[in-house]
Tab-separated table of C-alpha atoms in Angstrom:
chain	number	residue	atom	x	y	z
A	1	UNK	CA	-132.942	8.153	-62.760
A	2	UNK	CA	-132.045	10.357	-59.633
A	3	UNK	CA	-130.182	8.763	-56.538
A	4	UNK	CA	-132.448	9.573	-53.406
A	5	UNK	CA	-132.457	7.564	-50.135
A	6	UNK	CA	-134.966	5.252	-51.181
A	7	UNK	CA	-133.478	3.783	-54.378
A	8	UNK	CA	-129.843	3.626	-52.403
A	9	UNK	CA	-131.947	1.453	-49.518
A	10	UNK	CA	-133.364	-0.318	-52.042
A	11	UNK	CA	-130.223	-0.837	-53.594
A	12	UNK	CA	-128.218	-2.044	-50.365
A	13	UNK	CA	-130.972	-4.514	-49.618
A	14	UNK	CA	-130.879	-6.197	-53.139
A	15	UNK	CA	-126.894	-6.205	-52.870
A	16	UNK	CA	-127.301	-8.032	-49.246
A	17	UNK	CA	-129.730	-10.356	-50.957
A	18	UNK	CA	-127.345	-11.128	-53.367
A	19	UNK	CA	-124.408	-11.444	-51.062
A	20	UNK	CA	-126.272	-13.860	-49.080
A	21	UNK	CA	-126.960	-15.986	-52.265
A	22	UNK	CA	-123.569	-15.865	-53.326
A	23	UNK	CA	-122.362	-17.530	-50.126
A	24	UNK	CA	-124.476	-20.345	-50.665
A	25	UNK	CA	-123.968	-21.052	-54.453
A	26	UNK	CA	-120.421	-23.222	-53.803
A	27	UNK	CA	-119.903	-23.774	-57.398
A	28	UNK	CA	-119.737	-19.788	-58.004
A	29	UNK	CA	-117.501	-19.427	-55.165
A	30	UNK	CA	-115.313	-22.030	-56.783
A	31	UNK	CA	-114.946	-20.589	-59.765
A	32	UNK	CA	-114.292	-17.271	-58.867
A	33	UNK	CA	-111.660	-18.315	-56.171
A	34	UNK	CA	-110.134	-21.483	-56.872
A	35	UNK	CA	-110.319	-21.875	-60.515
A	36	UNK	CA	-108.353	-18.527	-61.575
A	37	UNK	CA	-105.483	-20.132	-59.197
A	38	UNK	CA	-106.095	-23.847	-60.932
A	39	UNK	CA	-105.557	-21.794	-64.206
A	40	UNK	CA	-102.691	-19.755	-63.748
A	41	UNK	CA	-100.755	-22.662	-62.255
A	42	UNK	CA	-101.324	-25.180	-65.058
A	43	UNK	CA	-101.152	-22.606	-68.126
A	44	UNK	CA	-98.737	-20.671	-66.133
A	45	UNK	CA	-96.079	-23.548	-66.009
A	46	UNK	CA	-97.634	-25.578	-68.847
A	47	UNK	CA	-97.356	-22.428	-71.562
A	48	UNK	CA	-93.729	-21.491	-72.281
A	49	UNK	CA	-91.624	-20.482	-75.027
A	50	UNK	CA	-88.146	-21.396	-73.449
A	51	UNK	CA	-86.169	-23.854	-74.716
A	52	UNK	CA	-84.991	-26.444	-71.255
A	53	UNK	CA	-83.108	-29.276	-71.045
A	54	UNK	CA	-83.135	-29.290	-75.193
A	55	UNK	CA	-81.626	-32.794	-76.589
A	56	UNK	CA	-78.422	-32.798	-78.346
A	57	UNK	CA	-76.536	-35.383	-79.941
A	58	UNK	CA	-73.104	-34.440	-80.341
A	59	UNK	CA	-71.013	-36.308	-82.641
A	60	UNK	CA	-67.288	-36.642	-81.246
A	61	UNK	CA	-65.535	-37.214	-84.323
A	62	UNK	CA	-62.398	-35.724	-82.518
A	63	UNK	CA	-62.002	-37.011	-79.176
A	64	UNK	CA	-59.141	-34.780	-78.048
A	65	UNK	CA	-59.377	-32.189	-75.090
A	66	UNK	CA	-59.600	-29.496	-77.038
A	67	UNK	CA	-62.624	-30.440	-78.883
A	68	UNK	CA	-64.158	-31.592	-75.499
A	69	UNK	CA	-63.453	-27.897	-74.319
A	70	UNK	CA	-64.990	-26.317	-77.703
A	71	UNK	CA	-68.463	-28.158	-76.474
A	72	UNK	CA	-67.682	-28.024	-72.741
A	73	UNK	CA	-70.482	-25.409	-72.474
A	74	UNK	CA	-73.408	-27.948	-73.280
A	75	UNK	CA	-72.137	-29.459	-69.989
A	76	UNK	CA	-73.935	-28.368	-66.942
A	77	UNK	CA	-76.594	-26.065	-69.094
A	78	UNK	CA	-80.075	-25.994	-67.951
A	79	UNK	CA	-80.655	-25.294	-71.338
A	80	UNK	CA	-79.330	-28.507	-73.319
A	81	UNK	CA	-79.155	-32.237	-71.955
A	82	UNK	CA	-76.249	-33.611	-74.731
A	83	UNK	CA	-76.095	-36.979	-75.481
A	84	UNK	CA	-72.154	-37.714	-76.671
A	85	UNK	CA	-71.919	-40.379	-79.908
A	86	UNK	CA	-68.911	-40.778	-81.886
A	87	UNK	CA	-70.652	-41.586	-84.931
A	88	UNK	CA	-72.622	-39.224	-87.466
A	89	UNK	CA	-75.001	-42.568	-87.836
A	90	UNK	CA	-75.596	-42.745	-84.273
A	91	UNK	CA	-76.408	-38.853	-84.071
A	92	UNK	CA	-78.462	-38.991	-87.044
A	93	UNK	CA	-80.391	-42.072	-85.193
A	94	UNK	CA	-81.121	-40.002	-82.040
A	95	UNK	CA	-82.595	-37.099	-84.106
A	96	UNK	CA	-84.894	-39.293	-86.118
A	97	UNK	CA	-86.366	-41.025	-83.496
A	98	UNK	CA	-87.152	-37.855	-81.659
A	99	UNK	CA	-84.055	-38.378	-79.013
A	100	UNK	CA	-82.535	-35.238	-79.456
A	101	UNK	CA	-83.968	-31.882	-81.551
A	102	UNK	CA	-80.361	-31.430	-82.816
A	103	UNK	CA	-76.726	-32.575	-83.928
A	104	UNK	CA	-73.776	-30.981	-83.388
A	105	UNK	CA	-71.067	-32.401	-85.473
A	106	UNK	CA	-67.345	-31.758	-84.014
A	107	UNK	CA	-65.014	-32.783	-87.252
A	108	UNK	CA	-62.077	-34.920	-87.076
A	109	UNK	CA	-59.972	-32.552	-87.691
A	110	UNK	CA	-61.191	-30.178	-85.848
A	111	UNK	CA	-58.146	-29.945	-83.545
A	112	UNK	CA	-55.369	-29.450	-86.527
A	113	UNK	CA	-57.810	-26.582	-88.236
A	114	UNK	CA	-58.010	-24.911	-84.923
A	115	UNK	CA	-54.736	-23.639	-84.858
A	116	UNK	CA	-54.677	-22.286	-88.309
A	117	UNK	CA	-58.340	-20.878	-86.744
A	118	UNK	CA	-59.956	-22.797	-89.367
A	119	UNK	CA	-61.907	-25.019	-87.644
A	120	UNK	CA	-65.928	-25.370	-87.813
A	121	UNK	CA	-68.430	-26.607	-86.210
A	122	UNK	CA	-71.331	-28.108	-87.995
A	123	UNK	CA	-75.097	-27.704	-86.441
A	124	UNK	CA	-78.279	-29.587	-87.548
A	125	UNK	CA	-81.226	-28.973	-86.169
A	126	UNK	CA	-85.004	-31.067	-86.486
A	127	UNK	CA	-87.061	-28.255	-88.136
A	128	UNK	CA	-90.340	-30.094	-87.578
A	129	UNK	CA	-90.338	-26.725	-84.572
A	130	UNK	CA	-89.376	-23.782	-86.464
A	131	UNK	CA	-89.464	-21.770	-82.952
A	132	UNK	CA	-87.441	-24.453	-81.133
A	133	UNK	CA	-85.041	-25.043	-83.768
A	134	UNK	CA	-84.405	-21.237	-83.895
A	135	UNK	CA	-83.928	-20.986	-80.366
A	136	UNK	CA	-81.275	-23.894	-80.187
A	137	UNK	CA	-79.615	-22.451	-82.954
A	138	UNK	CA	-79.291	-19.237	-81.425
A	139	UNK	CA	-78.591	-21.036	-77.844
A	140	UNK	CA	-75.597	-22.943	-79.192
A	141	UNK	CA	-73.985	-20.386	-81.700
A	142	UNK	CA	-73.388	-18.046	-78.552
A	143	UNK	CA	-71.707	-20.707	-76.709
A	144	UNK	CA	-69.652	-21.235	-79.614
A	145	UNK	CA	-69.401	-17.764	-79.713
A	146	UNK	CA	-68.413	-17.550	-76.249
A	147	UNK	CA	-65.902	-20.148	-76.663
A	148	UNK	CA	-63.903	-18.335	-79.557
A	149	UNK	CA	-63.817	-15.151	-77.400
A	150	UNK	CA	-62.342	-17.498	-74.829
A	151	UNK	CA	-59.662	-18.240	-77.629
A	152	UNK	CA	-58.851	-15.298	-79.316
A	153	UNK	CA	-60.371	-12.227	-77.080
A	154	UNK	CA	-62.020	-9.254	-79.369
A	155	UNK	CA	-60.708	-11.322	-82.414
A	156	UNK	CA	-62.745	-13.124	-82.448
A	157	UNK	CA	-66.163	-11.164	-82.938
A	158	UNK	CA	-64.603	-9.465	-86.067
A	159	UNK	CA	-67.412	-9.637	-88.323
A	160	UNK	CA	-69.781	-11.307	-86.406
A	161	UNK	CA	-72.627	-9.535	-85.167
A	162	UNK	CA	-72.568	-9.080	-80.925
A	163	UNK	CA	-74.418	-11.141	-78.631
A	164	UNK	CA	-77.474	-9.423	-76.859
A	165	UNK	CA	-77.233	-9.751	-73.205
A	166	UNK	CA	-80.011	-8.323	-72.157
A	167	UNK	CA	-83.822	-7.713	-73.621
A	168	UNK	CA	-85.626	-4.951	-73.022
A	169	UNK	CA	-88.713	-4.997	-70.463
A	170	UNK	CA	-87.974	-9.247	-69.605
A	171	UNK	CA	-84.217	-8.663	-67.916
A	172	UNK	CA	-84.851	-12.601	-67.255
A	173	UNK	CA	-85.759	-13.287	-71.266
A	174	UNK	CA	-88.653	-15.370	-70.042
A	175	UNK	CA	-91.803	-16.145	-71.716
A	176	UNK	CA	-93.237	-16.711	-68.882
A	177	UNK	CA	-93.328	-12.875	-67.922
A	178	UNK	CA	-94.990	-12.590	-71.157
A	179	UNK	CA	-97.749	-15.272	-70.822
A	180	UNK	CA	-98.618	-14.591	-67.378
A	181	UNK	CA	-100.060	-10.657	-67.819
A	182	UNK	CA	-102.124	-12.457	-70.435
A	183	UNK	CA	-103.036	-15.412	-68.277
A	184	UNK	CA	-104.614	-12.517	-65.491
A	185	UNK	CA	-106.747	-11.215	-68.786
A	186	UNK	CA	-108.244	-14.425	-69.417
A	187	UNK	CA	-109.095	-15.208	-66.117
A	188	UNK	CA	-110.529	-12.312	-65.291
A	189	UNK	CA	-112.655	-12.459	-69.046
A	190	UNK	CA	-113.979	-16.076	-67.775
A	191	UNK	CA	-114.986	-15.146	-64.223
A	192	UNK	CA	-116.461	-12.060	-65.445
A	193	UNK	CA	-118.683	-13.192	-68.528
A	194	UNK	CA	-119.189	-16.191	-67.887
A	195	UNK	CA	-120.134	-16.518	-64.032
A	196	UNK	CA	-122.293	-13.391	-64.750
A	197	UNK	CA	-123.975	-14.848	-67.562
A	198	UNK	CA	-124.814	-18.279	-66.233
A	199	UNK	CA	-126.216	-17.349	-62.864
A	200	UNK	CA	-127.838	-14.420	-64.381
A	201	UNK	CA	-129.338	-17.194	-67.060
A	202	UNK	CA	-130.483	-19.247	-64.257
A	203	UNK	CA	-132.253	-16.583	-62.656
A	204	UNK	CA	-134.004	-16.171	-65.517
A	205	UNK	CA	-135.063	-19.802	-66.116
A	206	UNK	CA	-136.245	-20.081	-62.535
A	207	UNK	CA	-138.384	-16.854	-62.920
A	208	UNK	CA	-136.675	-14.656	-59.833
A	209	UNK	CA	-135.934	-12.064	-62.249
A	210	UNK	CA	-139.822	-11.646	-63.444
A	211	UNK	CA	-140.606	-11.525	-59.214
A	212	UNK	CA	-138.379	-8.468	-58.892
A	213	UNK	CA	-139.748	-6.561	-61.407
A	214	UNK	CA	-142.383	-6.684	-59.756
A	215	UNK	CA	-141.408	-4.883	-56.806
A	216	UNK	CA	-140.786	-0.670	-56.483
A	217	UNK	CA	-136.692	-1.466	-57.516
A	218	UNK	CA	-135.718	0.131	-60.639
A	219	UNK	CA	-133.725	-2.162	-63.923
A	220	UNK	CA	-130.288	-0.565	-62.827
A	221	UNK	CA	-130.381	-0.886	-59.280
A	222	UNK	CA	-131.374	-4.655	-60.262
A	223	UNK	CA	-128.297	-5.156	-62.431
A	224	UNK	CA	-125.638	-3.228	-60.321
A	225	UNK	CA	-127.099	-5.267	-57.420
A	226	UNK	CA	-126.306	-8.567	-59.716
A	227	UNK	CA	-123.101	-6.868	-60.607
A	228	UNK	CA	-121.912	-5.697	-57.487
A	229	UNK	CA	-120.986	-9.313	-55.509
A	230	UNK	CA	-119.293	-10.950	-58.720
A	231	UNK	CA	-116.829	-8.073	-58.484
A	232	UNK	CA	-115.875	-8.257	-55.251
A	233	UNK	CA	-115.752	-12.387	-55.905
A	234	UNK	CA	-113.748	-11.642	-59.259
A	235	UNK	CA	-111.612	-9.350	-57.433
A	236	UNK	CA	-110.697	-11.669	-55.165
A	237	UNK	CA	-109.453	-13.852	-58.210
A	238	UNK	CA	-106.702	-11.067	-59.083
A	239	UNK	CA	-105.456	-10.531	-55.932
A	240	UNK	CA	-104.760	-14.455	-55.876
A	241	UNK	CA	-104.068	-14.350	-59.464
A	242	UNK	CA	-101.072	-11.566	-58.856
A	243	UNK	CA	-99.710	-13.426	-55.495
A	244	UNK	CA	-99.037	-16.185	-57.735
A	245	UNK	CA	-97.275	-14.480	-60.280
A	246	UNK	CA	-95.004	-12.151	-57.555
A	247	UNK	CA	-94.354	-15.474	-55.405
A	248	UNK	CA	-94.357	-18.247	-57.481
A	249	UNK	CA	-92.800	-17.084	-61.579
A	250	UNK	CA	-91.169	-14.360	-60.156
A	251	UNK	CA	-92.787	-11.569	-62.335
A	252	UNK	CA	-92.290	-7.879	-61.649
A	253	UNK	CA	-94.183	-5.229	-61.699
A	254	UNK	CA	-92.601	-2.206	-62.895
A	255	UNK	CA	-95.687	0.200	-62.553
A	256	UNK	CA	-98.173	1.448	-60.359
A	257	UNK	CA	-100.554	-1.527	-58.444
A	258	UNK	CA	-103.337	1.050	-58.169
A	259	UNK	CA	-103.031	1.893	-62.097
A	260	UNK	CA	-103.306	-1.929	-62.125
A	261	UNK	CA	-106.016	-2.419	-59.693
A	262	UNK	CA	-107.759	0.814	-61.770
A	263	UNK	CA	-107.517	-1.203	-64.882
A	264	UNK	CA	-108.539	-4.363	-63.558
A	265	UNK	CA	-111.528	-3.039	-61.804
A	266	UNK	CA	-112.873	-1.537	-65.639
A	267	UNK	CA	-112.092	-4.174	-67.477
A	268	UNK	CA	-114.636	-6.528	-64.894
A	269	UNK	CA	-117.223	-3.471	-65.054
A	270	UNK	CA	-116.595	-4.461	-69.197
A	271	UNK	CA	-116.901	-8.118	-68.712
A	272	UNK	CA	-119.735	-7.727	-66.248
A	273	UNK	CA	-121.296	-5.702	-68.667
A	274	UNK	CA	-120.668	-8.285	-71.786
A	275	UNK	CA	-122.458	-11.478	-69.082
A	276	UNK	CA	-125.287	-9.496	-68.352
A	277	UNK	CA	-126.276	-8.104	-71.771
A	278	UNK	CA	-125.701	-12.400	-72.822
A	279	UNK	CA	-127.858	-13.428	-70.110
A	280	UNK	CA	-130.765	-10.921	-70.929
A	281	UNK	CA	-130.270	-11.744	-74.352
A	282	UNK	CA	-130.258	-15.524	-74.258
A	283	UNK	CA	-132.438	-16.173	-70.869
A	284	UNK	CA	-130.886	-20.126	-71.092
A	285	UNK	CA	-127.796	-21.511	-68.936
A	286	UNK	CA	-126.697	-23.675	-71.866
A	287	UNK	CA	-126.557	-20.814	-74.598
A	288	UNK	CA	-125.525	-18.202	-72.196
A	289	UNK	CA	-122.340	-20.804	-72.079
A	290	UNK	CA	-122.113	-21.128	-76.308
A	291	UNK	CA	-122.589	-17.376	-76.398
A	292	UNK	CA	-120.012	-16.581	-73.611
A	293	UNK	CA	-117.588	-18.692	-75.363
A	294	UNK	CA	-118.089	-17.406	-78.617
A	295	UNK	CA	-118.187	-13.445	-77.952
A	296	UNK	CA	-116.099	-13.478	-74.853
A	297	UNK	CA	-113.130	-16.358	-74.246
A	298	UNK	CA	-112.695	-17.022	-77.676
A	299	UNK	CA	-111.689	-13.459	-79.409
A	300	UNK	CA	-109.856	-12.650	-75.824
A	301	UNK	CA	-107.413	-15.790	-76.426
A	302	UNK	CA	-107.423	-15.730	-80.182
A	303	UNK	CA	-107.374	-11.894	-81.343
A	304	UNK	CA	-106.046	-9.670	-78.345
A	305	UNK	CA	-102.345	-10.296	-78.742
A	306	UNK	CA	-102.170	-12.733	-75.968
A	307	UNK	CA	-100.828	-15.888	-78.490
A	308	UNK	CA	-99.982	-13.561	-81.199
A	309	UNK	CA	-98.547	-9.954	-81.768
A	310	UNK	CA	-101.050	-7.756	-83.583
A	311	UNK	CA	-98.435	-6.252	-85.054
A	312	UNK	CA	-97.719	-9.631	-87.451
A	313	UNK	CA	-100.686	-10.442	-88.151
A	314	UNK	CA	-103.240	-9.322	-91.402
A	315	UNK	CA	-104.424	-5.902	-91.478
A	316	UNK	CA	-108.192	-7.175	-91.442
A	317	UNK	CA	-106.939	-9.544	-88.625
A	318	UNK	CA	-105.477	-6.661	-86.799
A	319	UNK	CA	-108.051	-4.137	-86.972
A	320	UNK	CA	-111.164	-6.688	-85.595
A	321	UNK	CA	-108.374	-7.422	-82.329
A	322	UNK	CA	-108.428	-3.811	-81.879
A	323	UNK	CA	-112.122	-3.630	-81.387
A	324	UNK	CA	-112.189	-5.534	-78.347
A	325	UNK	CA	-111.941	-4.556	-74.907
A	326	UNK	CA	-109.564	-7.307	-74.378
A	327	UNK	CA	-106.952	-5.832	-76.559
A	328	UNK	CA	-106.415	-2.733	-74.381
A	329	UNK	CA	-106.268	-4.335	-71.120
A	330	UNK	CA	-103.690	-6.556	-71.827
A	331	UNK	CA	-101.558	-3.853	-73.133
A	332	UNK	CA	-102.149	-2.150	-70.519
A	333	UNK	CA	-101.407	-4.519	-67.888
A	334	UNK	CA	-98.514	-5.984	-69.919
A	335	UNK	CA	-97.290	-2.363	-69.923
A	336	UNK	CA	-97.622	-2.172	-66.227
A	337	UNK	CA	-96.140	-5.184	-65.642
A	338	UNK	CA	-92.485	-5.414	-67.509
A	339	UNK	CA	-92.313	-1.714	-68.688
A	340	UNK	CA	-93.826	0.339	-65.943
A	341	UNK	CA	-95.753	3.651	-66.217
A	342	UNK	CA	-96.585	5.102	-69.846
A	343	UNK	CA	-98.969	7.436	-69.116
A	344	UNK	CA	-100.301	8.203	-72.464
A	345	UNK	CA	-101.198	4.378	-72.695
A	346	UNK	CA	-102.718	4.283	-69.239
A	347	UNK	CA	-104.649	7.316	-69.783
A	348	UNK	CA	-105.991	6.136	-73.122
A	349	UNK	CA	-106.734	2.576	-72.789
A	350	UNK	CA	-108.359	3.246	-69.449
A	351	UNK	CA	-110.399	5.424	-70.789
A	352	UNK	CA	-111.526	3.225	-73.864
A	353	UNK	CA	-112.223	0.749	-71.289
A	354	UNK	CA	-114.532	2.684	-69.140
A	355	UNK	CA	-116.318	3.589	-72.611
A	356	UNK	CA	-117.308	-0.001	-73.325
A	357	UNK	CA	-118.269	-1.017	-69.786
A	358	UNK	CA	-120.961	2.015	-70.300
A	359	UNK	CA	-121.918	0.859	-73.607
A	360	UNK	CA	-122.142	-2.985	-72.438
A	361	UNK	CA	-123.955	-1.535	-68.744
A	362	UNK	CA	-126.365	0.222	-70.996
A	363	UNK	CA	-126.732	-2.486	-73.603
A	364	UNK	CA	-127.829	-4.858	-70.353
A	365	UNK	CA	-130.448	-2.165	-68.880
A	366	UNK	CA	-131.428	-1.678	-72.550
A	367	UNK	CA	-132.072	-5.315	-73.307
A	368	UNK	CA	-133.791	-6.583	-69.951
A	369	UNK	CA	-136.023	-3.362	-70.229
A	370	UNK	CA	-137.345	-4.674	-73.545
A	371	UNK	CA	-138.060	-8.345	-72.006
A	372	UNK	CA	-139.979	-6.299	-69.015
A	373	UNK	CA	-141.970	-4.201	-71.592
């Protein structure tokens, strides 16, 4: 198909067309605008791996100020709330009726061991949570920690393996950094398949795609004139969608913003790609939905690394999360985000994602040539 003036008037016409129908469909405007912000606000503060404000009943079976000191450092913590008892009974109480995830038992002779530096601490946690019992144990043995080093200096690490103060690529140790590259992904996976397939669908149930074909336009300048406006609208969800996380969780980004605008702008020519081949496919609102859900929001929450590392999971497991388009974005944007540039990644997974939005472009023009036929 060669490019001459006619087929780019035709082109700019059917993009105005579709410009002007975009402004007066509300509910697309709404979801392309307003619910990527709804999103990343609720799963943004709602998702989070940190342990806050974690319950602890400590049992202060030695009142004196020097066992008070040894636990001083729950005091004040935004990451414990302790509840003081002076019975194991009243601790154990707390922790079965859900008042408090652990129990921290000071002895009562914790005082007179101390200064033969034989005194212990003893820590029981509710492992109902394996990942917040894990946490709080690490959380409260590096206050202890902290406290012997108060004691006894370097002494007091002798065979005890250092504290790490810092992790690599989240300075803040915040799963929030992690979730909320992931959170962009799946917004941008919903606006793009699924607007594009439902008001693709409905074009087809009304029977405005059968009037255009019709006319002199061509198949592609038909799609890329569908296409065109739900980018712009979806691109108009990341830039609100990246505000939020600069402004509001604080999350930095350590690359390049046009590697990241490069990226994002594929990955919607994918998605694009993925609603329009469901939509020429399917022809129906309701099972362009099912199918969007199934193919597109489903295997980018479940299988592209987002809730779990690909890395820990079954080879089989791994290998079908590698297949999707998904997969490489968010590495890539993770990358981008709390590492900065690797160009070998960018280079590659860019490129794998310009690959499939051909192959889904072409599977579109493919399919809705074979309904015109």
């Amino acid at each position: 198909m060669g490019i001459d003036s006619s087929s780019l008037g035709r082109l700019l016409a059917l993009v105005k067309k579709e410009f002007l129908q975009l402004r007066r469909d509300r509910s697309s405007l709404l979801i392309g605008t307003v619910l990527p912000i709804i999103l990343i606000l609720i799963m943004g503060y709602g998702i989070s791996l940190d342990v806050k404000n974690l319950p602890v009943a400590v049992v202060m079976e030695d009142t004196s100020p020097t066992a008070r000191q040894a636990v001083k450092f729950l005091d004040g913590s935004a990451y414990f709330s302790p509840h003081y008892v002076t019975s194991f009974v009243e601790g154990e109480a707390l922790l079965k009726q859900r008042q408090a995830e652990a129990i921290l038992v000071v002895p009562p002779d914790f005082s007179a061991k101390l200064a033969h530096r034989e005194a212990s601490l003893q820590l029981i946690l509710y492992g109902v949570n394996p990942t917040t019992a894990s946490t709080a144990k690490g959380y409260i043995e590096a206050g202890v920690q902290a406290y012997n080093a108060s004691l006894y200096g370097s002494h007091a690490s002798r065979g005890i393996v250092a504290n790490v103060n810092r992790i690599w690529f989240n300075d803040a140790n915040s799963s929030t950094w992690y979730f909320v590259p992931g959170l962009m992904m799946l917004i941008m996976t919903l606006v793009g398949v699924f607007l594009t397939a439902l008001v693709m669908a409905r074009e087809w149930e009304r029977g405005t795609m059968e009037s255009m074909f019709v006319t002199p336009v061509r198949v592609a300048e038909i799609l890329l004139a569908k296409m065109l406006p739900y980018f712009c609208l979806a691109m108009v969800g990341f830039f609100l969608c990246l505000l939020a996380s600069r402004f509001l969780y604080g999350v930095p980004l350590q690359g390049s913003l046009w590697v990241l605008m490069l990226a994002t702008v594929l990955y919607l020519l994918v998605t694009l790609g993925i609603g329009l081949t469901i939509s020429a496919v399917t022809k129906s609102q309701f099972l362009s939905c099912q199918v969007a859900m199934l193919v597109g929001f489903l295997p980018s929450l479940m299988l592209s690394g987002f809730l779990f590392d690909l890395h820990n999971v079954p080879a089989f497991v791994s290998a079908i999360g590698h297949i999707l388009p998904p997969t490489y974005y968010l590495e890539l944007i993770k990358t981008l985000f709390l590492a900065g540039n690797d160009w070998a990644l960018v280079g590659r997974n860019c490129i794998i994602l310009a690959g499939y939005g051909l192959l889904f472009f072409m599977a579109a023009l493919r399919k809705t040539r074979k309904r015109v036929e």
